[in-house]
Amino acid sequence: MKSAPSLTLSFFFLFAITTINLTLSFAAPSEKVVDSQQSPVSSTAKYFILPFFSGPEGGGVALGLAGNSTCPVTVLQTPDESDHGQAVTFSQQGTCSGAIFTQKSLNIAFVDKPSCASSSKWVVVSDDFPEKWVGIGGARDHPGKKILTGTFNIQRFDVGYKLVFCASSNTCFSIGRHNDAKGRRLVLSNRPFQVSFNKE
């Protein structure tokens, strides 16, 4: 007959092994991101980020003015469903093929940079706006505001994809939309914006 400590230890190991197996089984594997034509998204191509379901909810993603900024450094969804927005590129380290994978850190940048901005690379900004929002550039482009440290990635969401921002604390947030006076800002949200990628 096993002693109580031995039984306790046995149950502990059984629980630990079961927990590890469940964690592994529920962890979604990384996979190649595909565009609207089911072709792999590549770091060498340009893409429009569009709503997965077309319709009255709006068009693609582009730069615009918001707040008191005189330079278009805010990432917005265009209100016109026929407007594809502005093309972006994706870059990801450690992928020699140029393919873009889900759940892997990446850089997102608009192809065309406004002359008044220091960069077209996506960042997340924190200020007095109700939610943290997506912009481009750096501290010079957002005076008096905080640029959050972190990285973007793409994840599967329903039948499409969602964009995600992970802070340096490994806390991740979906990218959603917030109705603003000058358009729908892309913001950190618990209501993801389901998107697809259309090759230019």
PDB file of C-alpha atoms in Angstrom:
ATOM      1  CA  MET A   1       0.000   0.000   0.000  1.00  0.00           C
ATOM      2  CA  LYS A   2       1.382   3.404  -1.017  1.00  0.00           C
ATOM      3  CA  SER A   3       1.933   6.011   1.660  1.00  0.00           C
ATOM      4  CA  ALA A   4      -0.006   9.300   1.592  1.00  0.00           C
ATOM      5  CA  PRO A   5       3.040  11.344   0.480  1.00  0.00           C
ATOM      6  CA  SER A   6       3.653   8.926  -2.412  1.00  0.00           C
ATOM      7  CA  LEU A   7       0.027   9.174  -3.548  1.00  0.00           C
ATOM      8  CA  THR A   8       0.163  12.970  -3.300  1.00  0.00           C
ATOM      9  CA  LEU A   9       3.352  13.051  -5.372  1.00  0.00           C
ATOM     10  CA  SER A  10       1.823  10.725  -7.985  1.00  0.00           C
ATOM     11  CA  PHE A  11      -1.251  12.910  -8.357  1.00  0.00           C
ATOM     12  CA  PHE A  12       0.970  16.004  -8.623  1.00  0.00           C
ATOM     13  CA  PHE A  13       2.959  14.540 -11.520  1.00  0.00           C
ATOM     14  CA  LEU A  14      -0.245  13.340 -13.238  1.00  0.00           C
ATOM     15  CA  PHE A  15      -1.761  16.845 -12.918  1.00  0.00           C
ATOM     16  CA  ALA A  16       1.420  18.509 -14.191  1.00  0.00           C
ATOM     17  CA  ILE A  17       1.672  16.220 -17.236  1.00  0.00           C
ATOM     18  CA  THR A  18      -2.046  16.658 -18.031  1.00  0.00           C
ATOM     19  CA  THR A  19      -1.747  20.453 -17.751  1.00  0.00           C
ATOM     20  CA  ILE A  20       1.270  20.538 -20.079  1.00  0.00           C
ATOM     21  CA  ASN A  21      -0.497  18.352 -22.638  1.00  0.00           C
ATOM     22  CA  LEU A  22      -3.647  20.488 -22.533  1.00  0.00           C
ATOM     23  CA  THR A  23      -1.573  23.659 -22.945  1.00  0.00           C
ATOM     24  CA  LEU A  24       0.218  22.207 -25.946  1.00  0.00           C
ATOM     25  CA  SER A  25      -2.986  20.879 -27.520  1.00  0.00           C
ATOM     26  CA  PHE A  26      -4.790  24.229 -27.248  1.00  0.00           C
ATOM     27  CA  ALA A  27      -1.862  26.376 -28.403  1.00  0.00           C
ATOM     28  CA  ALA A  28      -2.595  27.361 -32.011  1.00  0.00           C
ATOM     29  CA  PRO A  29       0.364  26.517 -34.258  1.00  0.00           C
ATOM     30  CA  SER A  30       2.007  29.250 -36.294  1.00  0.00           C
ATOM     31  CA  GLU A  31       1.110  29.110 -39.990  1.00  0.00           C
ATOM     32  CA  LYS A  32       1.680  31.066 -43.170  1.00  0.00           C
ATOM     33  CA  VAL A  33      -0.613  34.065 -43.562  1.00  0.00           C
ATOM     34  CA  VAL A  34      -2.518  34.011 -46.865  1.00  0.00           C
ATOM     35  CA  ASP A  35      -4.078  36.870 -48.809  1.00  0.00           C
ATOM     36  CA  SER A  36      -7.583  37.173 -50.233  1.00  0.00           C
ATOM     37  CA  GLN A  37      -6.533  34.938 -53.152  1.00  0.00           C
ATOM     38  CA  GLN A  38      -5.182  32.270 -50.764  1.00  0.00           C
ATOM     39  CA  SER A  39      -1.598  33.015 -51.786  1.00  0.00           C
ATOM     40  CA  PRO A  40       1.057  33.327 -49.043  1.00  0.00           C
ATOM     41  CA  VAL A  41       1.585  36.890 -47.824  1.00  0.00           C
ATOM     42  CA  SER A  42       5.161  37.942 -48.560  1.00  0.00           C
ATOM     43  CA  SER A  43       7.493  40.603 -47.206  1.00  0.00           C
ATOM     44  CA  THR A  44       8.388  41.472 -50.810  1.00  0.00           C
ATOM     45  CA  ALA A  45       4.834  42.492 -51.792  1.00  0.00           C
ATOM     46  CA  LYS A  46       2.436  45.328 -50.928  1.00  0.00           C
ATOM     47  CA  TYR A  47      -1.013  44.805 -49.433  1.00  0.00           C
ATOM     48  CA  PHE A  48      -4.211  46.644 -48.619  1.00  0.00           C
ATOM     49  CA  ILE A  49      -5.668  45.822 -45.199  1.00  0.00           C
ATOM     50  CA  LEU A  50      -9.427  45.504 -45.720  1.00  0.00           C
ATOM     51  CA  PRO A  51     -12.450  44.392 -43.681  1.00  0.00           C
ATOM     52  CA  PHE A  52     -12.939  40.653 -44.186  1.00  0.00           C
ATOM     53  CA  PHE A  53     -16.609  41.257 -44.959  1.00  0.00           C
ATOM     54  CA  SER A  54     -17.170  44.106 -47.404  1.00  0.00           C
ATOM     55  CA  GLY A  55     -20.116  46.397 -46.869  1.00  0.00           C
ATOM     56  CA  PRO A  56     -21.274  49.514 -45.069  1.00  0.00           C
ATOM     57  CA  GLU A  57     -18.772  49.126 -42.220  1.00  0.00           C
ATOM     58  CA  GLY A  58     -16.135  50.927 -44.266  1.00  0.00           C
ATOM     59  CA  GLY A  59     -13.105  50.438 -46.475  1.00  0.00           C
ATOM     60  CA  GLY A  60      -9.397  49.834 -46.076  1.00  0.00           C
ATOM     61  CA  VAL A  61      -6.795  51.156 -43.694  1.00  0.00           C
ATOM     62  CA  ALA A  62      -5.059  54.483 -44.377  1.00  0.00           C
ATOM     63  CA  LEU A  63      -3.416  57.477 -42.726  1.00  0.00           C
ATOM     64  CA  GLY A  64      -5.379  60.491 -41.611  1.00  0.00           C
ATOM     65  CA  LEU A  65      -5.516  63.515 -39.329  1.00  0.00           C
ATOM     66  CA  ALA A  66      -6.816  63.182 -35.780  1.00  0.00           C
ATOM     67  CA  GLY A  67      -6.801  65.324 -32.676  1.00  0.00           C
ATOM     68  CA  ASN A  68      -4.810  68.522 -33.141  1.00  0.00           C
ATOM     69  CA  SER A  69      -2.180  66.979 -35.419  1.00  0.00           C
ATOM     70  CA  THR A  70      -1.335  68.787 -38.653  1.00  0.00           C
ATOM     71  CA  CYS A  71       0.418  65.711 -40.085  1.00  0.00           C
ATOM     72  CA  PRO A  72      -1.475  62.502 -41.024  1.00  0.00           C
ATOM     73  CA  VAL A  73       0.134  60.143 -38.507  1.00  0.00           C
ATOM     74  CA  THR A  74      -3.014  58.355 -37.288  1.00  0.00           C
ATOM     75  CA  VAL A  75      -4.051  54.975 -38.711  1.00  0.00           C
ATOM     76  CA  LEU A  76      -7.743  55.037 -39.633  1.00  0.00           C
ATOM     77  CA  GLN A  77     -10.266  52.932 -41.486  1.00  0.00           C
ATOM     78  CA  THR A  78     -11.603  54.797 -44.501  1.00  0.00           C
ATOM     79  CA  PRO A  79     -15.385  55.386 -44.378  1.00  0.00           C
ATOM     80  CA  ASP A  80     -15.976  54.491 -48.051  1.00  0.00           C
ATOM     81  CA  GLU A  81     -16.288  50.730 -48.619  1.00  0.00           C
ATOM     82  CA  SER A  82     -14.944  51.147 -52.176  1.00  0.00           C
ATOM     83  CA  ASP A  83     -11.744  52.802 -50.883  1.00  0.00           C
ATOM     84  CA  HIS A  84      -8.943  50.242 -50.450  1.00  0.00           C
ATOM     85  CA  GLY A  85      -6.921  52.646 -48.337  1.00  0.00           C
ATOM     86  CA  GLN A  86      -3.126  52.769 -48.546  1.00  0.00           C
ATOM     87  CA  ALA A  87      -0.799  49.843 -49.169  1.00  0.00           C
ATOM     88  CA  VAL A  88       1.436  48.462 -46.424  1.00  0.00           C
ATOM     89  CA  THR A  89       4.379  46.099 -46.237  1.00  0.00           C
ATOM     90  CA  PHE A  90       5.098  43.448 -43.610  1.00  0.00           C
ATOM     91  CA  SER A  91       8.563  42.414 -42.451  1.00  0.00           C
ATOM     92  CA  GLN A  92       9.451  39.575 -40.134  1.00  0.00           C
ATOM     93  CA  GLN A  93      12.792  38.430 -38.797  1.00  0.00           C
ATOM     94  CA  GLY A  94      13.963  34.843 -39.172  1.00  0.00           C
ATOM     95  CA  THR A  95      11.975  34.001 -42.320  1.00  0.00           C
ATOM     96  CA  CYS A  96      14.429  33.630 -45.189  1.00  0.00           C
ATOM     97  CA  SER A  97      11.613  32.717 -47.593  1.00  0.00           C
ATOM     98  CA  GLY A  98       9.956  36.121 -47.133  1.00  0.00           C
ATOM     99  CA  ALA A  99       6.729  34.428 -46.005  1.00  0.00           C
ATOM    100  CA  ILE A 100       4.782  36.023 -43.144  1.00  0.00           C
ATOM    101  CA  PHE A 101       3.627  33.743 -40.317  1.00  0.00           C
ATOM    102  CA  THR A 102       0.887  34.093 -37.708  1.00  0.00           C
ATOM    103  CA  GLN A 103       1.867  34.791 -34.094  1.00  0.00           C
ATOM    104  CA  LYS A 104       5.345  35.975 -35.076  1.00  0.00           C
ATOM    105  CA  SER A 105       6.488  39.525 -34.321  1.00  0.00           C
ATOM    106  CA  LEU A 106       6.472  41.771 -37.362  1.00  0.00           C
ATOM    107  CA  ASN A 107       6.823  45.343 -38.520  1.00  0.00           C
ATOM    108  CA  ILE A 108       4.025  47.020 -40.455  1.00  0.00           C
ATOM    109  CA  ALA A 109       4.701  50.152 -42.509  1.00  0.00           C
ATOM    110  CA  PHE A 110       2.830  52.147 -45.121  1.00  0.00           C
ATOM    111  CA  VAL A 111       4.486  52.146 -48.534  1.00  0.00           C
ATOM    112  CA  ASP A 112       4.077  55.907 -48.893  1.00  0.00           C
ATOM    113  CA  LYS A 113       5.388  58.050 -46.041  1.00  0.00           C
ATOM    114  CA  PRO A 114       4.000  61.558 -45.492  1.00  0.00           C
ATOM    115  CA  SER A 115       6.780  64.122 -45.947  1.00  0.00           C
ATOM    116  CA  CYS A 116       5.977  65.556 -42.499  1.00  0.00           C
ATOM    117  CA  ALA A 117       6.475  62.215 -40.709  1.00  0.00           C
ATOM    118  CA  SER A 118       9.763  60.680 -39.587  1.00  0.00           C
ATOM    119  CA  SER A 119       8.682  57.140 -40.518  1.00  0.00           C
ATOM    120  CA  SER A 120       5.716  55.192 -41.874  1.00  0.00           C
ATOM    121  CA  LYS A 121       6.254  52.331 -39.420  1.00  0.00           C
ATOM    122  CA  TRP A 122       3.282  51.489 -37.184  1.00  0.00           C
ATOM    123  CA  VAL A 123       3.437  52.302 -33.468  1.00  0.00           C
ATOM    124  CA  VAL A 124       0.926  52.439 -30.614  1.00  0.00           C
ATOM    125  CA  VAL A 125       0.325  55.812 -28.944  1.00  0.00           C
ATOM    126  CA  SER A 126      -1.052  56.618 -25.506  1.00  0.00           C
ATOM    127  CA  ASP A 127      -2.492  60.040 -24.663  1.00  0.00           C
ATOM    128  CA  ASP A 128      -5.784  61.481 -23.413  1.00  0.00           C
ATOM    129  CA  PHE A 129      -7.787  59.633 -26.116  1.00  0.00           C
ATOM    130  CA  PRO A 130     -10.113  57.036 -24.508  1.00  0.00           C
ATOM    131  CA  GLU A 131      -8.089  54.129 -25.956  1.00  0.00           C
ATOM    132  CA  LYS A 132      -4.500  53.548 -26.989  1.00  0.00           C
ATOM    133  CA  TRP A 133      -4.354  54.002 -30.742  1.00  0.00           C
ATOM    134  CA  VAL A 134      -2.261  53.061 -33.770  1.00  0.00           C
ATOM    135  CA  GLY A 135      -0.155  55.680 -35.478  1.00  0.00           C
ATOM    136  CA  ILE A 136       3.110  55.932 -37.375  1.00  0.00           C
ATOM    137  CA  GLY A 137       6.516  57.420 -36.699  1.00  0.00           C
ATOM    138  CA  GLY A 138       8.107  58.105 -33.336  1.00  0.00           C
ATOM    139  CA  ALA A 139       8.238  60.508 -30.435  1.00  0.00           C
ATOM    140  CA  ARG A 140       8.935  63.481 -32.737  1.00  0.00           C
ATOM    141  CA  ASP A 141       5.661  62.830 -34.560  1.00  0.00           C
ATOM    142  CA  HIS A 142       3.654  62.616 -31.326  1.00  0.00           C
ATOM    143  CA  PRO A 143       4.969  65.356 -29.000  1.00  0.00           C
ATOM    144  CA  GLY A 144       3.791  65.075 -25.422  1.00  0.00           C
ATOM    145  CA  LYS A 145       2.468  61.559 -26.004  1.00  0.00           C
ATOM    146  CA  LYS A 146       3.807  58.143 -25.041  1.00  0.00           C
ATOM    147  CA  ILE A 147       4.916  55.563 -27.610  1.00  0.00           C
ATOM    148  CA  LEU A 148       4.345  52.083 -26.209  1.00  0.00           C
ATOM    149  CA  THR A 149       7.087  49.480 -26.425  1.00  0.00           C
ATOM    150  CA  GLY A 150       5.960  46.287 -28.141  1.00  0.00           C
ATOM    151  CA  THR A 151       5.427  44.451 -31.416  1.00  0.00           C
ATOM    152  CA  PHE A 152       2.615  43.635 -33.812  1.00  0.00           C
ATOM    153  CA  ASN A 153       1.596  40.213 -35.085  1.00  0.00           C
ATOM    154  CA  ILE A 154      -1.150  38.587 -37.115  1.00  0.00           C
ATOM    155  CA  GLN A 155      -3.461  35.931 -35.683  1.00  0.00           C
ATOM    156  CA  ARG A 156      -6.253  33.805 -37.054  1.00  0.00           C
ATOM    157  CA  PHE A 157      -9.674  35.150 -36.095  1.00  0.00           C
ATOM    158  CA  ASP A 158     -12.890  33.378 -37.091  1.00  0.00           C
ATOM    159  CA  VAL A 159     -12.617  32.946 -40.882  1.00  0.00           C
ATOM    160  CA  GLY A 160     -10.156  35.789 -41.352  1.00  0.00           C
ATOM    161  CA  TYR A 161      -7.347  37.430 -39.407  1.00  0.00           C
ATOM    162  CA  LYS A 162      -6.869  40.052 -36.734  1.00  0.00           C
ATOM    163  CA  LEU A 163      -3.954  42.335 -35.982  1.00  0.00           C
ATOM    164  CA  VAL A 164      -2.523  42.122 -32.469  1.00  0.00           C
ATOM    165  CA  PHE A 165      -0.176  44.322 -30.446  1.00  0.00           C
ATOM    166  CA  CYS A 166       1.915  42.739 -27.694  1.00  0.00           C
ATOM    167  CA  ALA A 167       3.464  45.038 -25.097  1.00  0.00           C
ATOM    168  CA  SER A 168       6.893  44.408 -23.629  1.00  0.00           C
ATOM    169  CA  SER A 169       5.172  42.771 -20.632  1.00  0.00           C
ATOM    170  CA  ASN A 170       3.924  40.042 -23.025  1.00  0.00           C
ATOM    171  CA  THR A 171       0.372  41.314 -22.584  1.00  0.00           C
ATOM    172  CA  CYS A 172      -1.364  41.239 -25.972  1.00  0.00           C
ATOM    173  CA  PHE A 173      -4.303  43.257 -27.272  1.00  0.00           C
ATOM    174  CA  SER A 174      -6.403  42.895 -30.404  1.00  0.00           C
ATOM    175  CA  ILE A 175      -6.583  45.821 -32.812  1.00  0.00           C
ATOM    176  CA  GLY A 176     -10.131  47.111 -33.127  1.00  0.00           C
ATOM    177  CA  ARG A 177     -11.797  50.368 -34.193  1.00  0.00           C
ATOM    178  CA  HIS A 178     -13.067  53.438 -32.384  1.00  0.00           C
ATOM    179  CA  ASN A 179     -15.415  55.954 -33.978  1.00  0.00           C
ATOM    180  CA  ASP A 180     -13.730  59.342 -33.861  1.00  0.00           C
ATOM    181  CA  ALA A 181     -14.776  62.729 -35.224  1.00  0.00           C
ATOM    182  CA  LYS A 182     -12.397  62.286 -38.168  1.00  0.00           C
ATOM    183  CA  GLY A 183     -12.884  58.571 -38.841  1.00  0.00           C
ATOM    184  CA  ARG A 184     -12.496  55.168 -37.250  1.00  0.00           C
ATOM    185  CA  ARG A 185      -9.172  55.000 -35.454  1.00  0.00           C
ATOM    186  CA  LEU A 186      -7.430  51.679 -35.070  1.00  0.00           C
ATOM    187  CA  VAL A 187      -7.129  51.099 -31.317  1.00  0.00           C
ATOM    188  CA  LEU A 188      -6.255  48.429 -28.772  1.00  0.00           C
ATOM    189  CA  SER A 189      -9.573  46.751 -28.119  1.00  0.00           C
ATOM    190  CA  ASN A 190     -11.350  43.601 -26.943  1.00  0.00           C
ATOM    191  CA  ARG A 191     -13.442  43.753 -30.129  1.00  0.00           C
ATOM    192  CA  PRO A 192     -11.094  42.706 -32.958  1.00  0.00           C
ATOM    193  CA  PHE A 193     -11.291  44.187 -36.445  1.00  0.00           C
ATOM    194  CA  GLN A 194     -11.494  41.128 -38.709  1.00  0.00           C
ATOM    195  CA  VAL A 195      -9.342  41.764 -41.766  1.00  0.00           C
ATOM    196  CA  SER A 196      -8.064  40.311 -45.009  1.00  0.00           C
ATOM    197  CA  PHE A 197      -4.991  41.228 -47.058  1.00  0.00           C
ATOM    198  CA  ASN A 198      -5.387  42.205 -50.719  1.00  0.00           C
ATOM    199  CA  LYS A 199      -2.224  42.262 -52.818  1.00  0.00           C
ATOM    200  CA  GLU A 200      -1.695  45.566 -54.610  1.00  0.00           C
TER     201      GLU A 200
END
